[in-house]
PDB file of C-alpha atoms and ligand atoms in Angstrom:
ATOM      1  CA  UNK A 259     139.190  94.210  50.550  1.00 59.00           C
ATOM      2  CA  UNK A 260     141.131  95.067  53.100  1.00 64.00           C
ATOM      3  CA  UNK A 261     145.113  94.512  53.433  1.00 77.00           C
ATOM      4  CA  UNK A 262     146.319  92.041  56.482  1.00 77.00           C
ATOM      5  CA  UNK A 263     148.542  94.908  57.561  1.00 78.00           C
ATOM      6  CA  UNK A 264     145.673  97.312  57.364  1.00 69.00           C
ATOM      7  CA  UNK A 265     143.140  94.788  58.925  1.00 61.00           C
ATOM      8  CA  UNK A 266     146.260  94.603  62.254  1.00 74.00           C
ATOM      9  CA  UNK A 267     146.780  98.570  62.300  1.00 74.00           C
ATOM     10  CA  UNK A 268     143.108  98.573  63.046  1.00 63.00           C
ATOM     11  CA  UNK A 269     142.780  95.559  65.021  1.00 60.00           C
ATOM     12  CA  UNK A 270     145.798  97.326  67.224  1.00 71.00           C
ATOM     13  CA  UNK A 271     144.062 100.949  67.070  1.00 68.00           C
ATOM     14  CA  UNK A 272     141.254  99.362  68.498  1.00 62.00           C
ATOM     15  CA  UNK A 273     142.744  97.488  71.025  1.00 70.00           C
ATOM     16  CA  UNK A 274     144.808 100.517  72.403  1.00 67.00           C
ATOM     17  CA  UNK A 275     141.316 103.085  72.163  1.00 73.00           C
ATOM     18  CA  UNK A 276     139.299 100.450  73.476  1.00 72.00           C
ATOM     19  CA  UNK A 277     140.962 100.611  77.427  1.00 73.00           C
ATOM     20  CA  UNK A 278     141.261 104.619  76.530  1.00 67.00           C
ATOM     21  CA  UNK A 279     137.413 104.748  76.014  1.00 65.00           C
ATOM     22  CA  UNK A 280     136.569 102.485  79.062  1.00 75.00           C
ATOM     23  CA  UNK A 281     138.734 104.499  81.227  1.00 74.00           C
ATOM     24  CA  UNK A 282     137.105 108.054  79.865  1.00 71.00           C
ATOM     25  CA  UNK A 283     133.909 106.418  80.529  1.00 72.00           C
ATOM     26  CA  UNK A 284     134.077 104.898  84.102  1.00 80.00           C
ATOM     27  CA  UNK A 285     135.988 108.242  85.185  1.00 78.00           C
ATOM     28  CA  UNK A 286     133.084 110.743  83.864  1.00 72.00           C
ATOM     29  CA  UNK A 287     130.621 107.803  85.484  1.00 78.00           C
ATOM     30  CA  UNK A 288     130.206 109.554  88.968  1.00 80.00           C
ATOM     31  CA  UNK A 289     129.368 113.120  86.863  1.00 80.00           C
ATOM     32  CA  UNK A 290     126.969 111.607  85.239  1.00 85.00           C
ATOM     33  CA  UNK A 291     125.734 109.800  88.597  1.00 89.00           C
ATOM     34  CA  UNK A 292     126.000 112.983  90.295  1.00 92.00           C
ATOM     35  CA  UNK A 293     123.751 114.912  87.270  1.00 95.00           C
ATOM     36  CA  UNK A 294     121.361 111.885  88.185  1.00 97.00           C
ATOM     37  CA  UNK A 295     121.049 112.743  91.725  1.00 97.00           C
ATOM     38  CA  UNK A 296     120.859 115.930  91.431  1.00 97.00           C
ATOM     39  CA  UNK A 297     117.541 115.478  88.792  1.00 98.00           C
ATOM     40  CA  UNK A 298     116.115 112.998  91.143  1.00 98.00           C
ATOM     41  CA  UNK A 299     116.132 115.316  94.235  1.00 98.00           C
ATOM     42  CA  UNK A 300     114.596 117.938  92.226  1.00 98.00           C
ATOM     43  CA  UNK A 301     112.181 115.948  90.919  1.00 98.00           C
ATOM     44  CA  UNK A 302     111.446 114.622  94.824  1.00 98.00           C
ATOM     45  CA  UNK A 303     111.358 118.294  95.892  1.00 98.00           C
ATOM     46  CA  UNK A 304     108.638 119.081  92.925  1.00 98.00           C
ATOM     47  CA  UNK A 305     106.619 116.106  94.324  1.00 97.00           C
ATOM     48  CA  UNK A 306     106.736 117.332  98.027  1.00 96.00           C
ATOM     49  CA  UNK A 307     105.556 120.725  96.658  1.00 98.00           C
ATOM     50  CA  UNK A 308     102.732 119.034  94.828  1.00 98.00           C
ATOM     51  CA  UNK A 309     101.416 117.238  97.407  1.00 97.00           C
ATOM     52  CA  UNK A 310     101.674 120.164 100.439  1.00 98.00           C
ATOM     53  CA  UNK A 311      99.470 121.963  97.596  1.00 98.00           C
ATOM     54  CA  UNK A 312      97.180 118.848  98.023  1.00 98.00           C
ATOM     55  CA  UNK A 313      97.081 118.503 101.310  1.00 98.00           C
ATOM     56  CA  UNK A 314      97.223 122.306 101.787  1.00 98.00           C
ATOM     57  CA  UNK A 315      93.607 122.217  99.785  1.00 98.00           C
ATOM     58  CA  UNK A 316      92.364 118.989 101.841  1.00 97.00           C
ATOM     59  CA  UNK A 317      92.224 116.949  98.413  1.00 98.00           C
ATOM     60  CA  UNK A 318      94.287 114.371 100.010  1.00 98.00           C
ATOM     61  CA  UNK A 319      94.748 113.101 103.262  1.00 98.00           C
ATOM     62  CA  UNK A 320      97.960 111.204 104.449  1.00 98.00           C
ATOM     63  CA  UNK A 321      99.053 108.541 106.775  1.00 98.00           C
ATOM     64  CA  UNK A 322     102.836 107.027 106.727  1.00 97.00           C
ATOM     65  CA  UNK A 323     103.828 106.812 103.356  1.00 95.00           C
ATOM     66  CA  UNK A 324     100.173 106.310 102.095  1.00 98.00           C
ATOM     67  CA  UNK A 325      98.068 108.859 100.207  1.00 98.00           C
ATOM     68  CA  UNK A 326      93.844 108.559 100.457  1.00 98.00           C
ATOM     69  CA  UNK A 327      91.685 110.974  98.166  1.00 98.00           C
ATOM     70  CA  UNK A 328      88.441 110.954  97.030  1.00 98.00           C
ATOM     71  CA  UNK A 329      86.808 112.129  93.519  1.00 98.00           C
ATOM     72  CA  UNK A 330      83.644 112.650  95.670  1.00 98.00           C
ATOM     73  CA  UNK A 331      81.223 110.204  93.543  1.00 98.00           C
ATOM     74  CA  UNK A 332      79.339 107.315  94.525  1.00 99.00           C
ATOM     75  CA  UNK A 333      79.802 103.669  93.455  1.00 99.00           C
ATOM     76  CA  UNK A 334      79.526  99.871  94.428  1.00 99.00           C
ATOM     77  CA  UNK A 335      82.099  97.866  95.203  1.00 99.00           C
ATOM     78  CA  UNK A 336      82.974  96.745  92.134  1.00 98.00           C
ATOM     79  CA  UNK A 337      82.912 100.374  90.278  1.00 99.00           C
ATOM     80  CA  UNK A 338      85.189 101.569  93.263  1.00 99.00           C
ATOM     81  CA  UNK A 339      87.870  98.677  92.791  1.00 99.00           C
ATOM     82  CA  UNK A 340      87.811  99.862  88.672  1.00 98.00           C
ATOM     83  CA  UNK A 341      88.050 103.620  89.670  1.00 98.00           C
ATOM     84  CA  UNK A 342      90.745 103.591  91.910  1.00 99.00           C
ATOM     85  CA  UNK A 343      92.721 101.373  89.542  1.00 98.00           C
ATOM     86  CA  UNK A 344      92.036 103.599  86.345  1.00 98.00           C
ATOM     87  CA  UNK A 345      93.587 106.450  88.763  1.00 98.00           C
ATOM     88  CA  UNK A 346      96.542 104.584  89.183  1.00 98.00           C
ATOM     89  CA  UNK A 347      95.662 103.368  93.160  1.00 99.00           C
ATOM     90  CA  UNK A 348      93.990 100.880  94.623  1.00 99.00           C
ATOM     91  CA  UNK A 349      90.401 100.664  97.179  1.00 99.00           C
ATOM     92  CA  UNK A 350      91.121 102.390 100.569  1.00 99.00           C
ATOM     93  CA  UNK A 351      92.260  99.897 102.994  1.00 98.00           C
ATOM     94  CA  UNK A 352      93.155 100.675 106.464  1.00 98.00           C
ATOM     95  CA  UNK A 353      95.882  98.817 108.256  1.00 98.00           C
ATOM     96  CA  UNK A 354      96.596 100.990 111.511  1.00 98.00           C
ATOM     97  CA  UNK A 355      94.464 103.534 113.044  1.00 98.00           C
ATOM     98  CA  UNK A 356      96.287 106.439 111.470  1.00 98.00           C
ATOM     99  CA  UNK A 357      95.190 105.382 108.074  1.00 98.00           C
ATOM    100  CA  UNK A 358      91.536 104.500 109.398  1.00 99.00           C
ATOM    101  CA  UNK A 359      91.643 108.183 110.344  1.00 98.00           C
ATOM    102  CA  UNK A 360      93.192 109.395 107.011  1.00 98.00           C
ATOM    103  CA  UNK A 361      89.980 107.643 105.383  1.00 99.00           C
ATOM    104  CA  UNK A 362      87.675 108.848 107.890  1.00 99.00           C
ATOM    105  CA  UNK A 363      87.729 112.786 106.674  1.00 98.00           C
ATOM    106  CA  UNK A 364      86.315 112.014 103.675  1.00 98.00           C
ATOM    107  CA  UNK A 365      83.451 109.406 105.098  1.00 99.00           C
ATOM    108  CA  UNK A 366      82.892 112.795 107.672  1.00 98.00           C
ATOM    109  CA  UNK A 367      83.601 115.488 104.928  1.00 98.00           C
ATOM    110  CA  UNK A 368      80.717 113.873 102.316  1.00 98.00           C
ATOM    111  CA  UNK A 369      78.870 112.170 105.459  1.00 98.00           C
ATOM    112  CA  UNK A 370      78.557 108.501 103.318  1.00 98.00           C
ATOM    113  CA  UNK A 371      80.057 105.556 103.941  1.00 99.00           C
ATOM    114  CA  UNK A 372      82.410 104.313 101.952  1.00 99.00           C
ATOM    115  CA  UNK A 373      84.043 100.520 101.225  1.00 99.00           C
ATOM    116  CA  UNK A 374      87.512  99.553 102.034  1.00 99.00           C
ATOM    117  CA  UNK A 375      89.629  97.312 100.551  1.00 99.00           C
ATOM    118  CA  UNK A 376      88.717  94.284 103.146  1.00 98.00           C
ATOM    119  CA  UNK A 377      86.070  91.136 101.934  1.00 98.00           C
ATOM    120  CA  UNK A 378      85.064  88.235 103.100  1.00 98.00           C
ATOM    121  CA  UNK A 379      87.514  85.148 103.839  1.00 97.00           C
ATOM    122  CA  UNK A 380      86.693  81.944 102.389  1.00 96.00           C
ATOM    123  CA  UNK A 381      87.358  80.644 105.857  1.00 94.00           C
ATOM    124  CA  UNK A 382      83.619  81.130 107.556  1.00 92.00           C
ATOM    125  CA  UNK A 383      83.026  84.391 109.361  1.00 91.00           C
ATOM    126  CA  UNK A 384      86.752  86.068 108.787  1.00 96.00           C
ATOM    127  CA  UNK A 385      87.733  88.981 106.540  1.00 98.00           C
ATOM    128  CA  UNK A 386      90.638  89.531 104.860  1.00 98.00           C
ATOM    129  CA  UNK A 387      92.648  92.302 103.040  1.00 98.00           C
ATOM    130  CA  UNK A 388      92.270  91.783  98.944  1.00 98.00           C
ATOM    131  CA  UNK A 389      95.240  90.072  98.922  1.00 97.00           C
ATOM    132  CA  UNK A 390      94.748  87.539 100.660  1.00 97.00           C
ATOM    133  CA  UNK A 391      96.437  88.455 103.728  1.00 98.00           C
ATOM    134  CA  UNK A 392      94.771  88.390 106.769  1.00 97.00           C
ATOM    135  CA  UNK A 393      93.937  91.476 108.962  1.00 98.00           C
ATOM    136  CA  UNK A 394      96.319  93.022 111.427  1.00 97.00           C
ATOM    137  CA  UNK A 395      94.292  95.351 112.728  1.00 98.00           C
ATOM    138  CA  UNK A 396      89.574  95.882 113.102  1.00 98.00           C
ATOM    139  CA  UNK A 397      87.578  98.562 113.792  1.00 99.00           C
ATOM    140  CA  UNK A 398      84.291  96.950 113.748  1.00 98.00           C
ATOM    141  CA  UNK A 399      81.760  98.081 114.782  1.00 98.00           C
ATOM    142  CA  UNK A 400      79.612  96.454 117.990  1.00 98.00           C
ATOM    143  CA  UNK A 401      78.305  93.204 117.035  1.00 98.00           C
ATOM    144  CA  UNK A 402      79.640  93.374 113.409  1.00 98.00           C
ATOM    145  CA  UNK A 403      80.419  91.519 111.560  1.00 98.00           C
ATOM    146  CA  UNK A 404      77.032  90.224 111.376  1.00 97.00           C
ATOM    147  CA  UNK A 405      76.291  88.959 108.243  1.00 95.00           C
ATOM    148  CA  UNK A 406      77.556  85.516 108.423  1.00 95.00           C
ATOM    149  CA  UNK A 407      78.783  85.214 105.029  1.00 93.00           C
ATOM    150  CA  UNK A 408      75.799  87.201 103.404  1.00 96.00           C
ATOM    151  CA  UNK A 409      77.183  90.433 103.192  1.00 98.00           C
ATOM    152  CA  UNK A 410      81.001  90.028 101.599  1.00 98.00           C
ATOM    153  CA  UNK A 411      82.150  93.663 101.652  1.00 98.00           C
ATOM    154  CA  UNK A 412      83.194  96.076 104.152  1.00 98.00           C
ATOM    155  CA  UNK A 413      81.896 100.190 105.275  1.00 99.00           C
ATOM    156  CA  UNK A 414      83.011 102.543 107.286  1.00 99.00           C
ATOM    157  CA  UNK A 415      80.454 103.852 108.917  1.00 99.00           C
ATOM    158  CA  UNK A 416      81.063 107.900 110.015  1.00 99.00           C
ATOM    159  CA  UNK A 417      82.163 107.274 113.078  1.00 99.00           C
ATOM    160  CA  UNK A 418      85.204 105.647 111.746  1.00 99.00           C
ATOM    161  CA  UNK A 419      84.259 101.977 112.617  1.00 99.00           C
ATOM    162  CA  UNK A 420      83.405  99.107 110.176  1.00 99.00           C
ATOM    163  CA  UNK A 421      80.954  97.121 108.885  1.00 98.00           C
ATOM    164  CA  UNK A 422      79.821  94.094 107.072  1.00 98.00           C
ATOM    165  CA  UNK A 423      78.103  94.951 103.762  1.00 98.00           C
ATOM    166  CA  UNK A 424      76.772  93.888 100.583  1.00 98.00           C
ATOM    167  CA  UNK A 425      79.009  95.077  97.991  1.00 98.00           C
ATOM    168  CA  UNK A 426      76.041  96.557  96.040  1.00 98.00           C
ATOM    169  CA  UNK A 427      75.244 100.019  97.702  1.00 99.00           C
ATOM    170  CA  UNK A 428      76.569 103.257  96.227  1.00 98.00           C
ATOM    171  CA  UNK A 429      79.204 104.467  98.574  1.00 99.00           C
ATOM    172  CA  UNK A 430      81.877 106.868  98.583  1.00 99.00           C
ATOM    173  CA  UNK A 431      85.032 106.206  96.581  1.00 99.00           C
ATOM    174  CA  UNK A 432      87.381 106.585  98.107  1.00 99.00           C
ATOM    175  CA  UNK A 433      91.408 105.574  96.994  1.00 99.00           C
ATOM    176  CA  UNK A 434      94.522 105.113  98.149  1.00 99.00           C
ATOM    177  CA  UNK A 435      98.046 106.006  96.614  1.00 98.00           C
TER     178      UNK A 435
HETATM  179  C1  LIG B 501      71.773  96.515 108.289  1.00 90.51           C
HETATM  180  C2  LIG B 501      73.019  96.248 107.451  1.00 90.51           C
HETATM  181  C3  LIG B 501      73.943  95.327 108.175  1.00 90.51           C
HETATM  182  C4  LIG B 501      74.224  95.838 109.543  1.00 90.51           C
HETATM  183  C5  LIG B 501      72.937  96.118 110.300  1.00 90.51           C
HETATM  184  C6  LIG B 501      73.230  96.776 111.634  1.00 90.51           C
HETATM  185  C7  LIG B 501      69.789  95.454 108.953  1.00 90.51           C
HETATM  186  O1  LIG B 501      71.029  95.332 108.358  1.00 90.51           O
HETATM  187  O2  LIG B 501      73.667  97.469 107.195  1.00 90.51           O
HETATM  188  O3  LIG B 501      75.144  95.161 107.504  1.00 90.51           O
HETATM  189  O4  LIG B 501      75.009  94.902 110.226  1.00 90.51           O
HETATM  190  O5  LIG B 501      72.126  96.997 109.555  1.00 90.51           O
HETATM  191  O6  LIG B 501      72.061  96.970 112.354  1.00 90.51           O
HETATM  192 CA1  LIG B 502      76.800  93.914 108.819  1.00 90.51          CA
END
């Protein structure tokens, strides 16, 4: 057991290192913030490097801060949505022209249409993005959507513009990141 007067020469030595300690630690605190920052931008500059590599090699094309690439298969809608997930993306889905035309190169480069991550609205004759969230921005084709309903998925044709689809037709997957 220990001694009361053993039990307060602790109880003091701890009390006097604990302030010590705290003071070590919060002053070596911007080193070790600094270290961080320092592995972070490296780790940012490795990524850049990466992906000029990628883009260098037309694997990927970009738009803003999105990524689109393509594995170069075939697959229906369904199949794309569980491809582009298992790669750690999600369907291609343009929301400006830039990314239709990020998309685009690989409809042109394989010459097949491929879906995008746009179906149908429960409110009649509208389309909306997977989320929910209604469209900002078309590039239908003339007189599409035309499939009142019937066809619940979305193409884009090679010319860049879009179309109402059944989501049952092997097209090109393609992803974004
Ligand atoms: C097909 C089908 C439709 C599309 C029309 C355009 C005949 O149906 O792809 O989705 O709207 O062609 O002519
Ligand atoms: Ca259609």
């Amino acid at each position: 057991m220990l001694s009361p007067q053993l039990f307060h020469k602790i109880l003091g030595a701890v009390f006097f290192l604990l302030p010590c300690c705290l003071v070590l630690l919060i002053g070596f605190l911007p080193l070790v913030d600094d270290e961080m920052e320092e592995v972070i931008r490296q780790i940012e500059h490795q990524i850049s490097k990466l992906e000029g590599v990628l883009r260098l090699e037309n694997m990927v094309t970009a738009s803003g801060g999105k990524i689109f690439a393509t594995n170069g298969e075939k697959a229906d809608f369904h199949t794309t949505l569980k491809k582009c997930e298992e790669a750690g993306g999600s369907v291609a889905t343009p929301r400006n022209p830039g990314e239709n035309f990020a998309i685009l190169y690989f409809v042109k480069k394989f010459n097949s249409y491929a879906y995008l991550g746009i179906k149908k609205s429960p409110i009649p004759s509208k389309f909306q993005f997977l989320d929910g969230i209604q469209l900002s921005y078309t590039n239908w084709h003339s007189n599409e959507p035309s499939g009142k309903g019937e066809e619940e998925c979305v193409e884009m044709y090679t010319d860049g513009t879009w179309n109402d689809k059944r989501c049952n037709q092997n097209r090109l997957i393609v992803c974004q990141f």
